[in-house]
Amino acid sequence: MAGLGLFRIFDPKVRRHLISDEGEVVIDEVRQHWVVYTVPMLEVVLATALLVALASNSIGGTQVLLAIVLVLLSHAFWTFLTHHRDRFVVTNMRVMRIRGVFSQTVATTPIARVLDITLQKPIIGRILGYGHFVFESAAQDQGFREIRWVSRPDDRDLTIQRVIQRTGLRASASVDVVEGDDDSDDDGTGPIGMDSAQEVTTTVAPAPAHQARPAAGGSGTKSIFNSDRGNWTDDPD
């Protein structure tokens, strides 16, 4: 539990950057694959071995070795923080990349501006379960050109593609609103957890003169917008 609390202290606090009053929610928060921590862990192991050797007085040059241990531990800690605070975040509205230890950089772009995604999986990545995303979009100068060391890349790629498709359908008003249709979450017309009949407000065209007019008290406008939004989620790492 103490270890988890220590990790939370160094978290980049992604939810602080969400537009909560507009219903923005996190769909996927991508942390870097554990393989990026291999070098820091090796440095810690080497530093520990040197400390053990110094404690046993089996070697000389104490001051030099202590300096080496300090450098190794400092570099390992810095590398750990750099990778731990580098997050790629997908929401129902946009994509973000948050990184930096002391000074923080937050790059964002609307999800609809992501035009093309290339998933690269080297041989070792296929074995260990990581890949690299290459984005072709107007946001590539903002830090989205390449997102490396993505764990579960196939799942993440499908998640991003679903969000892009649903955002595109929503933007083009391609929502089929059928009277009496209880829309499901998997019809591709809206966010997970939200029926298409909750997304938009449509105006019913007036009936021709030769058709019967609606009953008294009826309205020509059918409001089917519901401010309650579903929470899009994806399985954590």
JSON list of C-alpha atoms in Angstrom, two decimals:
[
{"chain": "A", "resi": 1, "resn": "MET", "atom": "CA", "xyz": [0.00, 0.00, 0.00]},
{"chain": "A", "resi": 2, "resn": "ALA", "atom": "CA", "xyz": [2.85, 2.37, 0.77]},
{"chain": "A", "resi": 3, "resn": "GLY", "atom": "CA", "xyz": [4.33, 1.67, -2.65]},
{"chain": "A", "resi": 4, "resn": "LEU", "atom": "CA", "xyz": [1.02, 2.54, -4.34]},
{"chain": "A", "resi": 5, "resn": "GLY", "atom": "CA", "xyz": [0.85, 5.78, -2.40]},
{"chain": "A", "resi": 6, "resn": "LEU", "atom": "CA", "xyz": [4.38, 6.64, -3.53]},
{"chain": "A", "resi": 7, "resn": "PHE", "atom": "CA", "xyz": [3.41, 6.03, -7.16]},
{"chain": "A", "resi": 8, "resn": "ARG", "atom": "CA", "xyz": [0.38, 8.32, -6.81]},
{"chain": "A", "resi": 9, "resn": "ILE", "atom": "CA", "xyz": [2.56, 11.16, -5.56]},
{"chain": "A", "resi": 10, "resn": "PHE", "atom": "CA", "xyz": [4.43, 11.17, -8.87]},
{"chain": "A", "resi": 11, "resn": "ASP", "atom": "CA", "xyz": [1.33, 10.73, -11.07]},
{"chain": "A", "resi": 12, "resn": "PRO", "atom": "CA", "xyz": [0.76, 13.54, -13.61]},
{"chain": "A", "resi": 13, "resn": "LYS", "atom": "CA", "xyz": [-2.85, 14.00, -12.35]},
{"chain": "A", "resi": 14, "resn": "VAL", "atom": "CA", "xyz": [-4.50, 13.52, -15.75]},
{"chain": "A", "resi": 15, "resn": "ARG", "atom": "CA", "xyz": [-8.02, 14.30, -14.56]},
{"chain": "A", "resi": 16, "resn": "ARG", "atom": "CA", "xyz": [-7.06, 17.86, -13.72]},
{"chain": "A", "resi": 17, "resn": "HIS", "atom": "CA", "xyz": [-6.87, 18.51, -17.47]},
{"chain": "A", "resi": 18, "resn": "LEU", "atom": "CA", "xyz": [-10.36, 17.21, -18.29]},
{"chain": "A", "resi": 19, "resn": "ILE", "atom": "CA", "xyz": [-13.22, 19.52, -19.25]},
{"chain": "A", "resi": 20, "resn": "SER", "atom": "CA", "xyz": [-15.51, 17.96, -16.68]},
{"chain": "A", "resi": 21, "resn": "ASP", "atom": "CA", "xyz": [-18.35, 20.47, -17.04]},
{"chain": "A", "resi": 22, "resn": "GLU", "atom": "CA", "xyz": [-18.64, 19.46, -20.72]},
{"chain": "A", "resi": 23, "resn": "GLY", "atom": "CA", "xyz": [-18.78, 15.77, -19.90]},
{"chain": "A", "resi": 24, "resn": "GLU", "atom": "CA", "xyz": [-15.24, 14.85, -20.92]},
{"chain": "A", "resi": 25, "resn": "VAL", "atom": "CA", "xyz": [-14.18, 11.48, -19.54]},
{"chain": "A", "resi": 26, "resn": "VAL", "atom": "CA", "xyz": [-11.06, 9.35, -19.90]},
{"chain": "A", "resi": 27, "resn": "ILE", "atom": "CA", "xyz": [-11.44, 6.38, -22.21]},
{"chain": "A", "resi": 28, "resn": "ASP", "atom": "CA", "xyz": [-7.86, 5.17, -22.00]},
{"chain": "A", "resi": 29, "resn": "GLU", "atom": "CA", "xyz": [-4.80, 6.39, -20.10]},
{"chain": "A", "resi": 30, "resn": "VAL", "atom": "CA", "xyz": [-1.77, 4.82, -21.72]},
{"chain": "A", "resi": 31, "resn": "ARG", "atom": "CA", "xyz": [1.28, 4.29, -19.54]},
{"chain": "A", "resi": 32, "resn": "GLN", "atom": "CA", "xyz": [4.55, 3.15, -21.04]},
{"chain": "A", "resi": 33, "resn": "HIS", "atom": "CA", "xyz": [5.38, -0.54, -21.08]},
{"chain": "A", "resi": 34, "resn": "TRP", "atom": "CA", "xyz": [7.40, -1.97, -18.20]},
{"chain": "A", "resi": 35, "resn": "VAL", "atom": "CA", "xyz": [10.33, -2.60, -20.53]},
{"chain": "A", "resi": 36, "resn": "VAL", "atom": "CA", "xyz": [11.29, 1.10, -20.28]},
{"chain": "A", "resi": 37, "resn": "TYR", "atom": "CA", "xyz": [12.15, 0.54, -16.61]},
{"chain": "A", "resi": 38, "resn": "THR", "atom": "CA", "xyz": [14.74, -2.15, -17.39]},
{"chain": "A", "resi": 39, "resn": "VAL", "atom": "CA", "xyz": [17.71, 0.23, -17.44]},
{"chain": "A", "resi": 40, "resn": "PRO", "atom": "CA", "xyz": [16.77, 2.01, -14.17]},
{"chain": "A", "resi": 41, "resn": "MET", "atom": "CA", "xyz": [16.31, -1.34, -12.44]},
{"chain": "A", "resi": 42, "resn": "LEU", "atom": "CA", "xyz": [19.72, -2.56, -13.65]},
{"chain": "A", "resi": 43, "resn": "GLU", "atom": "CA", "xyz": [21.27, 0.65, -12.33]},
{"chain": "A", "resi": 44, "resn": "VAL", "atom": "CA", "xyz": [19.64, 0.07, -8.95]},
{"chain": "A", "resi": 45, "resn": "VAL", "atom": "CA", "xyz": [20.93, -3.51, -8.88]},
{"chain": "A", "resi": 46, "resn": "LEU", "atom": "CA", "xyz": [24.46, -2.38, -9.74]},
{"chain": "A", "resi": 47, "resn": "ALA", "atom": "CA", "xyz": [24.36, 0.36, -7.10]},
{"chain": "A", "resi": 48, "resn": "THR", "atom": "CA", "xyz": [23.14, -2.16, -4.52]},
{"chain": "A", "resi": 49, "resn": "ALA", "atom": "CA", "xyz": [25.96, -4.56, -5.40]},
{"chain": "A", "resi": 50, "resn": "LEU", "atom": "CA", "xyz": [28.52, -1.78, -4.95]},
{"chain": "A", "resi": 51, "resn": "LEU", "atom": "CA", "xyz": [27.07, -0.87, -1.56]},
{"chain": "A", "resi": 52, "resn": "VAL", "atom": "CA", "xyz": [27.25, -4.49, -0.44]},
{"chain": "A", "resi": 53, "resn": "ALA", "atom": "CA", "xyz": [30.87, -4.68, -1.58]},
{"chain": "A", "resi": 54, "resn": "LEU", "atom": "CA", "xyz": [31.69, -1.51, 0.35]},
{"chain": "A", "resi": 55, "resn": "ALA", "atom": "CA", "xyz": [29.97, -2.84, 3.47]},
{"chain": "A", "resi": 56, "resn": "SER", "atom": "CA", "xyz": [32.06, -5.99, 3.33]},
{"chain": "A", "resi": 57, "resn": "ASN", "atom": "CA", "xyz": [35.26, -3.93, 2.92]},
{"chain": "A", "resi": 58, "resn": "SER", "atom": "CA", "xyz": [36.34, -6.23, 0.10]},
{"chain": "A", "resi": 59, "resn": "ILE", "atom": "CA", "xyz": [37.40, -3.41, -2.23]},
{"chain": "A", "resi": 60, "resn": "GLY", "atom": "CA", "xyz": [39.06, -0.01, -1.89]},
{"chain": "A", "resi": 61, "resn": "GLY", "atom": "CA", "xyz": [38.28, 3.44, -3.27]},
{"chain": "A", "resi": 62, "resn": "THR", "atom": "CA", "xyz": [35.33, 4.07, -0.97]},
{"chain": "A", "resi": 63, "resn": "GLN", "atom": "CA", "xyz": [34.71, 7.70, -1.95]},
{"chain": "A", "resi": 64, "resn": "VAL", "atom": "CA", "xyz": [34.83, 6.99, -5.66]},
{"chain": "A", "resi": 65, "resn": "LEU", "atom": "CA", "xyz": [32.46, 4.05, -5.34]},
{"chain": "A", "resi": 66, "resn": "LEU", "atom": "CA", "xyz": [30.04, 6.07, -3.21]},
{"chain": "A", "resi": 67, "resn": "ALA", "atom": "CA", "xyz": [30.03, 8.74, -5.90]},
{"chain": "A", "resi": 68, "resn": "ILE", "atom": "CA", "xyz": [29.30, 6.11, -8.54]},
{"chain": "A", "resi": 69, "resn": "VAL", "atom": "CA", "xyz": [26.47, 4.69, -6.42]},
{"chain": "A", "resi": 70, "resn": "LEU", "atom": "CA", "xyz": [24.98, 8.16, -6.00]},
{"chain": "A", "resi": 71, "resn": "VAL", "atom": "CA", "xyz": [25.14, 8.84, -9.73]},
{"chain": "A", "resi": 72, "resn": "LEU", "atom": "CA", "xyz": [23.56, 5.49, -10.59]},
{"chain": "A", "resi": 73, "resn": "LEU", "atom": "CA", "xyz": [20.69, 5.93, -8.12]},
{"chain": "A", "resi": 74, "resn": "SER", "atom": "CA", "xyz": [20.06, 9.53, -9.19]},
{"chain": "A", "resi": 75, "resn": "HIS", "atom": "CA", "xyz": [19.98, 8.62, -12.87]},
{"chain": "A", "resi": 76, "resn": "ALA", "atom": "CA", "xyz": [17.72, 5.62, -12.21]},
{"chain": "A", "resi": 77, "resn": "PHE", "atom": "CA", "xyz": [15.26, 7.76, -10.24]},
{"chain": "A", "resi": 78, "resn": "TRP", "atom": "CA", "xyz": [15.21, 10.48, -12.90]},
{"chain": "A", "resi": 79, "resn": "THR", "atom": "CA", "xyz": [14.66, 7.97, -15.69]},
{"chain": "A", "resi": 80, "resn": "PHE", "atom": "CA", "xyz": [11.86, 6.35, -13.72]},
{"chain": "A", "resi": 81, "resn": "LEU", "atom": "CA", "xyz": [10.09, 9.68, -13.20]},
{"chain": "A", "resi": 82, "resn": "THR", "atom": "CA", "xyz": [10.49, 10.65, -16.85]},
{"chain": "A", "resi": 83, "resn": "HIS", "atom": "CA", "xyz": [8.83, 7.46, -18.08]},
{"chain": "A", "resi": 84, "resn": "HIS", "atom": "CA", "xyz": [6.24, 7.31, -15.30]},
{"chain": "A", "resi": 85, "resn": "ARG", "atom": "CA", "xyz": [4.95, 10.83, -16.00]},
{"chain": "A", "resi": 86, "resn": "ASP", "atom": "CA", "xyz": [4.77, 10.37, -19.78]},
{"chain": "A", "resi": 87, "resn": "ARG", "atom": "CA", "xyz": [1.09, 9.58, -20.46]},
{"chain": "A", "resi": 88, "resn": "PHE", "atom": "CA", "xyz": [-0.95, 9.38, -23.63]},
{"chain": "A", "resi": 89, "resn": "VAL", "atom": "CA", "xyz": [-4.62, 9.95, -22.86]},
{"chain": "A", "resi": 90, "resn": "VAL", "atom": "CA", "xyz": [-7.66, 9.28, -25.04]},
{"chain": "A", "resi": 91, "resn": "THR", "atom": "CA", "xyz": [-10.94, 10.92, -24.03]},
{"chain": "A", "resi": 92, "resn": "ASN", "atom": "CA", "xyz": [-14.34, 11.13, -25.71]},
{"chain": "A", "resi": 93, "resn": "MET", "atom": "CA", "xyz": [-13.35, 14.56, -27.07]},
{"chain": "A", "resi": 94, "resn": "ARG", "atom": "CA", "xyz": [-9.61, 14.64, -27.72]},
{"chain": "A", "resi": 95, "resn": "VAL", "atom": "CA", "xyz": [-6.22, 13.03, -27.32]},
{"chain": "A", "resi": 96, "resn": "MET", "atom": "CA", "xyz": [-3.60, 14.38, -24.94]},
{"chain": "A", "resi": 97, "resn": "ARG", "atom": "CA", "xyz": [0.03, 13.74, -24.18]},
{"chain": "A", "resi": 98, "resn": "ILE", "atom": "CA", "xyz": [1.25, 14.81, -20.76]},
{"chain": "A", "resi": 99, "resn": "ARG", "atom": "CA", "xyz": [4.94, 14.61, -19.92]},
{"chain": "A", "resi": 100, "resn": "GLY", "atom": "CA", "xyz": [7.65, 16.29, -17.90]},
{"chain": "A", "resi": 101, "resn": "VAL", "atom": "CA", "xyz": [8.96, 16.06, -14.34]},
{"chain": "A", "resi": 102, "resn": "PHE", "atom": "CA", "xyz": [9.51, 19.60, -13.07]},
{"chain": "A", "resi": 103, "resn": "SER", "atom": "CA", "xyz": [8.17, 21.51, -16.07]},
{"chain": "A", "resi": 104, "resn": "GLN", "atom": "CA", "xyz": [5.13, 19.86, -17.62]},
{"chain": "A", "resi": 105, "resn": "THR", "atom": "CA", "xyz": [4.10, 19.79, -21.27]},
{"chain": "A", "resi": 106, "resn": "VAL", "atom": "CA", "xyz": [0.46, 19.12, -22.18]},
{"chain": "A", "resi": 107, "resn": "ALA", "atom": "CA", "xyz": [-0.29, 18.69, -25.90]},
{"chain": "A", "resi": 108, "resn": "THR", "atom": "CA", "xyz": [-3.91, 18.21, -27.00]},
{"chain": "A", "resi": 109, "resn": "THR", "atom": "CA", "xyz": [-5.87, 17.87, -30.22]},
{"chain": "A", "resi": 110, "resn": "PRO", "atom": "CA", "xyz": [-9.50, 17.04, -31.00]},
{"chain": "A", "resi": 111, "resn": "ILE", "atom": "CA", "xyz": [-10.02, 13.35, -31.64]},
{"chain": "A", "resi": 112, "resn": "ALA", "atom": "CA", "xyz": [-11.58, 14.11, -35.03]},
{"chain": "A", "resi": 113, "resn": "ARG", "atom": "CA", "xyz": [-8.28, 15.55, -36.29]},
{"chain": "A", "resi": 114, "resn": "VAL", "atom": "CA", "xyz": [-6.49, 12.24, -35.96]},
{"chain": "A", "resi": 115, "resn": "LEU", "atom": "CA", "xyz": [-6.40, 11.13, -39.58]},
{"chain": "A", "resi": 116, "resn": "ASP", "atom": "CA", "xyz": [-4.24, 8.03, -39.70]},
{"chain": "A", "resi": 117, "resn": "ILE", "atom": "CA", "xyz": [-2.52, 5.73, -37.21]},
{"chain": "A", "resi": 118, "resn": "THR", "atom": "CA", "xyz": [0.33, 3.35, -37.94]},
{"chain": "A", "resi": 119, "resn": "LEU", "atom": "CA", "xyz": [1.04, 0.63, -35.40]},
{"chain": "A", "resi": 120, "resn": "GLN", "atom": "CA", "xyz": [4.63, -0.62, -35.37]},
{"chain": "A", "resi": 121, "resn": "LYS", "atom": "CA", "xyz": [5.47, -3.83, -33.49]},
{"chain": "A", "resi": 122, "resn": "PRO", "atom": "CA", "xyz": [9.10, -4.93, -33.56]},
{"chain": "A", "resi": 123, "resn": "ILE", "atom": "CA", "xyz": [9.91, -8.59, -32.99]},
{"chain": "A", "resi": 124, "resn": "ILE", "atom": "CA", "xyz": [10.86, -8.09, -29.36]},
{"chain": "A", "resi": 125, "resn": "GLY", "atom": "CA", "xyz": [7.73, -5.95, -28.95]},
{"chain": "A", "resi": 126, "resn": "ARG", "atom": "CA", "xyz": [5.52, -8.77, -30.19]},
{"chain": "A", "resi": 127, "resn": "ILE", "atom": "CA", "xyz": [7.12, -11.08, -27.66]},
{"chain": "A", "resi": 128, "resn": "LEU", "atom": "CA", "xyz": [6.92, -8.71, -24.69]},
{"chain": "A", "resi": 129, "resn": "GLY", "atom": "CA", "xyz": [3.62, -7.05, -25.66]},
{"chain": "A", "resi": 130, "resn": "TYR", "atom": "CA", "xyz": [4.42, -3.49, -26.68]},
{"chain": "A", "resi": 131, "resn": "GLY", "atom": "CA", "xyz": [4.37, -1.37, -29.82]},
{"chain": "A", "resi": 132, "resn": "HIS", "atom": "CA", "xyz": [4.79, 2.15, -31.16]},
{"chain": "A", "resi": 133, "resn": "PHE", "atom": "CA", "xyz": [2.09, 4.41, -32.59]},
{"chain": "A", "resi": 134, "resn": "VAL", "atom": "CA", "xyz": [2.84, 6.82, -35.43]},
{"chain": "A", "resi": 135, "resn": "PHE", "atom": "CA", "xyz": [0.14, 9.45, -35.94]},
{"chain": "A", "resi": 136, "resn": "GLU", "atom": "CA", "xyz": [-0.48, 11.29, -39.19]},
{"chain": "A", "resi": 137, "resn": "SER", "atom": "CA", "xyz": [-2.50, 14.34, -38.25]},
{"chain": "A", "resi": 138, "resn": "ALA", "atom": "CA", "xyz": [-2.42, 18.08, -37.79]},
{"chain": "A", "resi": 139, "resn": "ALA", "atom": "CA", "xyz": [-1.21, 17.42, -34.24]},
{"chain": "A", "resi": 140, "resn": "GLN", "atom": "CA", "xyz": [2.06, 15.72, -35.11]},
{"chain": "A", "resi": 141, "resn": "ASP", "atom": "CA", "xyz": [4.03, 18.88, -34.29]},
{"chain": "A", "resi": 142, "resn": "GLN", "atom": "CA", "xyz": [2.54, 18.95, -30.79]},
{"chain": "A", "resi": 143, "resn": "GLY", "atom": "CA", "xyz": [4.12, 15.74, -29.54]},
{"chain": "A", "resi": 144, "resn": "PHE", "atom": "CA", "xyz": [1.77, 13.20, -31.15]},
{"chain": "A", "resi": 145, "resn": "ARG", "atom": "CA", "xyz": [3.96, 12.21, -34.06]},
{"chain": "A", "resi": 146, "resn": "GLU", "atom": "CA", "xyz": [5.20, 9.08, -32.29]},
{"chain": "A", "resi": 147, "resn": "ILE", "atom": "CA", "xyz": [3.99, 7.46, -29.07]},
{"chain": "A", "resi": 148, "resn": "ARG", "atom": "CA", "xyz": [6.46, 4.77, -28.08]},
{"chain": "A", "resi": 149, "resn": "TRP", "atom": "CA", "xyz": [6.42, 1.81, -25.71]},
{"chain": "A", "resi": 150, "resn": "VAL", "atom": "CA", "xyz": [2.65, 1.35, -25.70]},
{"chain": "A", "resi": 151, "resn": "SER", "atom": "CA", "xyz": [1.53, -1.74, -23.80]},
{"chain": "A", "resi": 152, "resn": "ARG", "atom": "CA", "xyz": [-1.27, -3.88, -25.31]},
{"chain": "A", "resi": 153, "resn": "PRO", "atom": "CA", "xyz": [-0.96, -2.00, -28.62]},
{"chain": "A", "resi": 154, "resn": "ASP", "atom": "CA", "xyz": [-3.65, -3.95, -30.49]},
{"chain": "A", "resi": 155, "resn": "ASP", "atom": "CA", "xyz": [-6.28, -3.22, -27.83]},
{"chain": "A", "resi": 156, "resn": "ARG", "atom": "CA", "xyz": [-5.25, 0.44, -27.71]},
{"chain": "A", "resi": 157, "resn": "ASP", "atom": "CA", "xyz": [-5.42, 0.73, -31.49]},
{"chain": "A", "resi": 158, "resn": "LEU", "atom": "CA", "xyz": [-8.96, -0.68, -31.56]},
{"chain": "A", "resi": 159, "resn": "THR", "atom": "CA", "xyz": [-10.02, 1.67, -28.76]},
{"chain": "A", "resi": 160, "resn": "ILE", "atom": "CA", "xyz": [-8.73, 4.74, -30.60]},
{"chain": "A", "resi": 161, "resn": "GLN", "atom": "CA", "xyz": [-10.31, 3.62, -33.88]},
{"chain": "A", "resi": 162, "resn": "ARG", "atom": "CA", "xyz": [-13.69, 3.17, -32.18]},
{"chain": "A", "resi": 163, "resn": "VAL", "atom": "CA", "xyz": [-13.54, 6.65, -30.68]},
{"chain": "A", "resi": 164, "resn": "ILE", "atom": "CA", "xyz": [-12.54, 8.20, -34.00]},
{"chain": "A", "resi": 165, "resn": "GLN", "atom": "CA", "xyz": [-15.36, 6.44, -35.84]},
{"chain": "A", "resi": 166, "resn": "ARG", "atom": "CA", "xyz": [-18.00, 7.37, -33.29]},
{"chain": "A", "resi": 167, "resn": "THR", "atom": "CA", "xyz": [-16.81, 10.96, -33.14]},
{"chain": "A", "resi": 168, "resn": "GLY", "atom": "CA", "xyz": [-16.92, 11.16, -36.94]},
{"chain": "A", "resi": 169, "resn": "LEU", "atom": "CA", "xyz": [-20.44, 9.75, -37.04]},
{"chain": "A", "resi": 170, "resn": "ARG", "atom": "CA", "xyz": [-21.54, 12.21, -34.39]},
{"chain": "A", "resi": 171, "resn": "ALA", "atom": "CA", "xyz": [-19.92, 15.14, -36.18]},
{"chain": "A", "resi": 172, "resn": "SER", "atom": "CA", "xyz": [-21.68, 14.34, -39.45]},
{"chain": "A", "resi": 173, "resn": "ALA", "atom": "CA", "xyz": [-25.02, 13.89, -37.64]},
{"chain": "A", "resi": 174, "resn": "SER", "atom": "CA", "xyz": [-25.23, 10.34, -38.89]},
{"chain": "A", "resi": 175, "resn": "VAL", "atom": "CA", "xyz": [-27.51, 9.25, -36.10]},
{"chain": "A", "resi": 176, "resn": "ASP", "atom": "CA", "xyz": [-30.54, 7.15, -36.87]},
{"chain": "A", "resi": 177, "resn": "VAL", "atom": "CA", "xyz": [-33.29, 8.17, -34.46]},
{"chain": "A", "resi": 178, "resn": "VAL", "atom": "CA", "xyz": [-36.20, 5.78, -34.76]},
{"chain": "A", "resi": 179, "resn": "GLU", "atom": "CA", "xyz": [-39.33, 6.23, -32.71]},
{"chain": "A", "resi": 180, "resn": "GLY", "atom": "CA", "xyz": [-39.49, 3.46, -30.15]},
{"chain": "A", "resi": 181, "resn": "ASP", "atom": "CA", "xyz": [-35.93, 2.27, -30.85]},
{"chain": "A", "resi": 182, "resn": "ASP", "atom": "CA", "xyz": [-34.03, 1.38, -27.70]},
{"chain": "A", "resi": 183, "resn": "ASP", "atom": "CA", "xyz": [-30.52, 1.91, -29.10]},
{"chain": "A", "resi": 184, "resn": "SER", "atom": "CA", "xyz": [-27.76, -0.34, -27.81]},
{"chain": "A", "resi": 185, "resn": "ASP", "atom": "CA", "xyz": [-24.22, 0.63, -26.92]},
{"chain": "A", "resi": 186, "resn": "ASP", "atom": "CA", "xyz": [-22.76, -1.29, -29.83]},
{"chain": "A", "resi": 187, "resn": "ASP", "atom": "CA", "xyz": [-24.58, 0.26, -32.79]},
{"chain": "A", "resi": 188, "resn": "GLY", "atom": "CA", "xyz": [-21.73, 2.69, -33.48]},
{"chain": "A", "resi": 189, "resn": "THR", "atom": "CA", "xyz": [-23.92, 5.81, -33.21]},
{"chain": "A", "resi": 190, "resn": "GLY", "atom": "CA", "xyz": [-22.75, 7.13, -29.89]},
{"chain": "A", "resi": 191, "resn": "PRO", "atom": "CA", "xyz": [-20.47, 6.76, -26.90]},
{"chain": "A", "resi": 192, "resn": "ILE", "atom": "CA", "xyz": [-20.38, 3.62, -24.84]},
{"chain": "A", "resi": 193, "resn": "GLY", "atom": "CA", "xyz": [-23.12, 3.83, -22.26]},
{"chain": "A", "resi": 194, "resn": "MET", "atom": "CA", "xyz": [-25.15, 6.43, -24.21]},
{"chain": "A", "resi": 195, "resn": "ASP", "atom": "CA", "xyz": [-28.08, 5.64, -26.54]},
{"chain": "A", "resi": 196, "resn": "SER", "atom": "CA", "xyz": [-28.28, 7.51, -29.81]},
{"chain": "A", "resi": 197, "resn": "ALA", "atom": "CA", "xyz": [-31.60, 8.92, -28.63]},
{"chain": "A", "resi": 198, "resn": "GLN", "atom": "CA", "xyz": [-29.70, 10.71, -25.87]},
{"chain": "A", "resi": 199, "resn": "GLU", "atom": "CA", "xyz": [-27.15, 12.42, -28.07]},
{"chain": "A", "resi": 200, "resn": "VAL", "atom": "CA", "xyz": [-28.80, 15.00, -30.28]},
{"chain": "A", "resi": 201, "resn": "THR", "atom": "CA", "xyz": [-31.80, 17.27, -30.61]},
{"chain": "A", "resi": 202, "resn": "THR", "atom": "CA", "xyz": [-33.75, 16.83, -33.80]},
{"chain": "A", "resi": 203, "resn": "THR", "atom": "CA", "xyz": [-36.51, 18.90, -35.32]},
{"chain": "A", "resi": 204, "resn": "VAL", "atom": "CA", "xyz": [-39.46, 17.05, -36.76]},
{"chain": "A", "resi": 205, "resn": "ALA", "atom": "CA", "xyz": [-40.48, 18.50, -40.12]},
{"chain": "A", "resi": 206, "resn": "PRO", "atom": "CA", "xyz": [-44.08, 19.78, -40.33]},
{"chain": "A", "resi": 207, "resn": "ALA", "atom": "CA", "xyz": [-46.50, 17.34, -41.86]},
{"chain": "A", "resi": 208, "resn": "PRO", "atom": "CA", "xyz": [-47.87, 18.08, -45.34]},
{"chain": "A", "resi": 209, "resn": "ALA", "atom": "CA", "xyz": [-51.24, 19.76, -45.54]},
{"chain": "A", "resi": 210, "resn": "HIS", "atom": "CA", "xyz": [-53.03, 16.63, -46.73]},
{"chain": "A", "resi": 211, "resn": "GLN", "atom": "CA", "xyz": [-51.83, 14.62, -43.73]},
{"chain": "A", "resi": 212, "resn": "ALA", "atom": "CA", "xyz": [-53.48, 14.61, -40.38]},
{"chain": "A", "resi": 213, "resn": "ARG", "atom": "CA", "xyz": [-52.06, 17.16, -37.93]},
{"chain": "A", "resi": 214, "resn": "PRO", "atom": "CA", "xyz": [-50.73, 16.01, -34.52]},
{"chain": "A", "resi": 215, "resn": "ALA", "atom": "CA", "xyz": [-53.05, 15.90, -31.61]},
{"chain": "A", "resi": 216, "resn": "ALA", "atom": "CA", "xyz": [-53.57, 18.98, -29.51]},
{"chain": "A", "resi": 217, "resn": "GLY", "atom": "CA", "xyz": [-50.80, 19.66, -27.06]},
{"chain": "A", "resi": 218, "resn": "GLY", "atom": "CA", "xyz": [-48.19, 18.02, -29.38]},
{"chain": "A", "resi": 219, "resn": "SER", "atom": "CA", "xyz": [-44.96, 19.75, -30.29]},
{"chain": "A", "resi": 220, "resn": "GLY", "atom": "CA", "xyz": [-43.13, 20.12, -33.59]},
{"chain": "A", "resi": 221, "resn": "THR", "atom": "CA", "xyz": [-39.76, 19.82, -31.83]},
{"chain": "A", "resi": 222, "resn": "LYS", "atom": "CA", "xyz": [-38.60, 16.59, -30.32]},
{"chain": "A", "resi": 223, "resn": "SER", "atom": "CA", "xyz": [-35.84, 17.13, -27.76]},
{"chain": "A", "resi": 224, "resn": "ILE", "atom": "CA", "xyz": [-33.92, 13.97, -27.20]},
{"chain": "A", "resi": 225, "resn": "PHE", "atom": "CA", "xyz": [-30.77, 15.46, -25.70]},
{"chain": "A", "resi": 226, "resn": "ASN", "atom": "CA", "xyz": [-29.80, 14.15, -22.34]},
{"chain": "A", "resi": 227, "resn": "SER", "atom": "CA", "xyz": [-26.95, 15.85, -20.47]},
{"chain": "A", "resi": 228, "resn": "ASP", "atom": "CA", "xyz": [-26.05, 12.63, -18.68]},
{"chain": "A", "resi": 229, "resn": "ARG", "atom": "CA", "xyz": [-23.07, 11.11, -20.48]},
{"chain": "A", "resi": 230, "resn": "GLY", "atom": "CA", "xyz": [-21.75, 7.60, -20.19]},
{"chain": "A", "resi": 231, "resn": "ASN", "atom": "CA", "xyz": [-18.32, 6.94, -18.74]},
{"chain": "A", "resi": 232, "resn": "TRP", "atom": "CA", "xyz": [-16.16, 5.44, -21.42]},
{"chain": "A", "resi": 233, "resn": "THR", "atom": "CA", "xyz": [-13.72, 3.05, -19.90]},
{"chain": "A", "resi": 234, "resn": "ASP", "atom": "CA", "xyz": [-11.08, 0.64, -21.00]},
{"chain": "A", "resi": 235, "resn": "ASP", "atom": "CA", "xyz": [-9.36, -2.06, -18.99]},
{"chain": "A", "resi": 236, "resn": "PRO", "atom": "CA", "xyz": [-6.39, -0.64, -17.07]},
{"chain": "A", "resi": 237, "resn": "ASP", "atom": "CA", "xyz": [-2.87, -1.94, -17.59]}
]
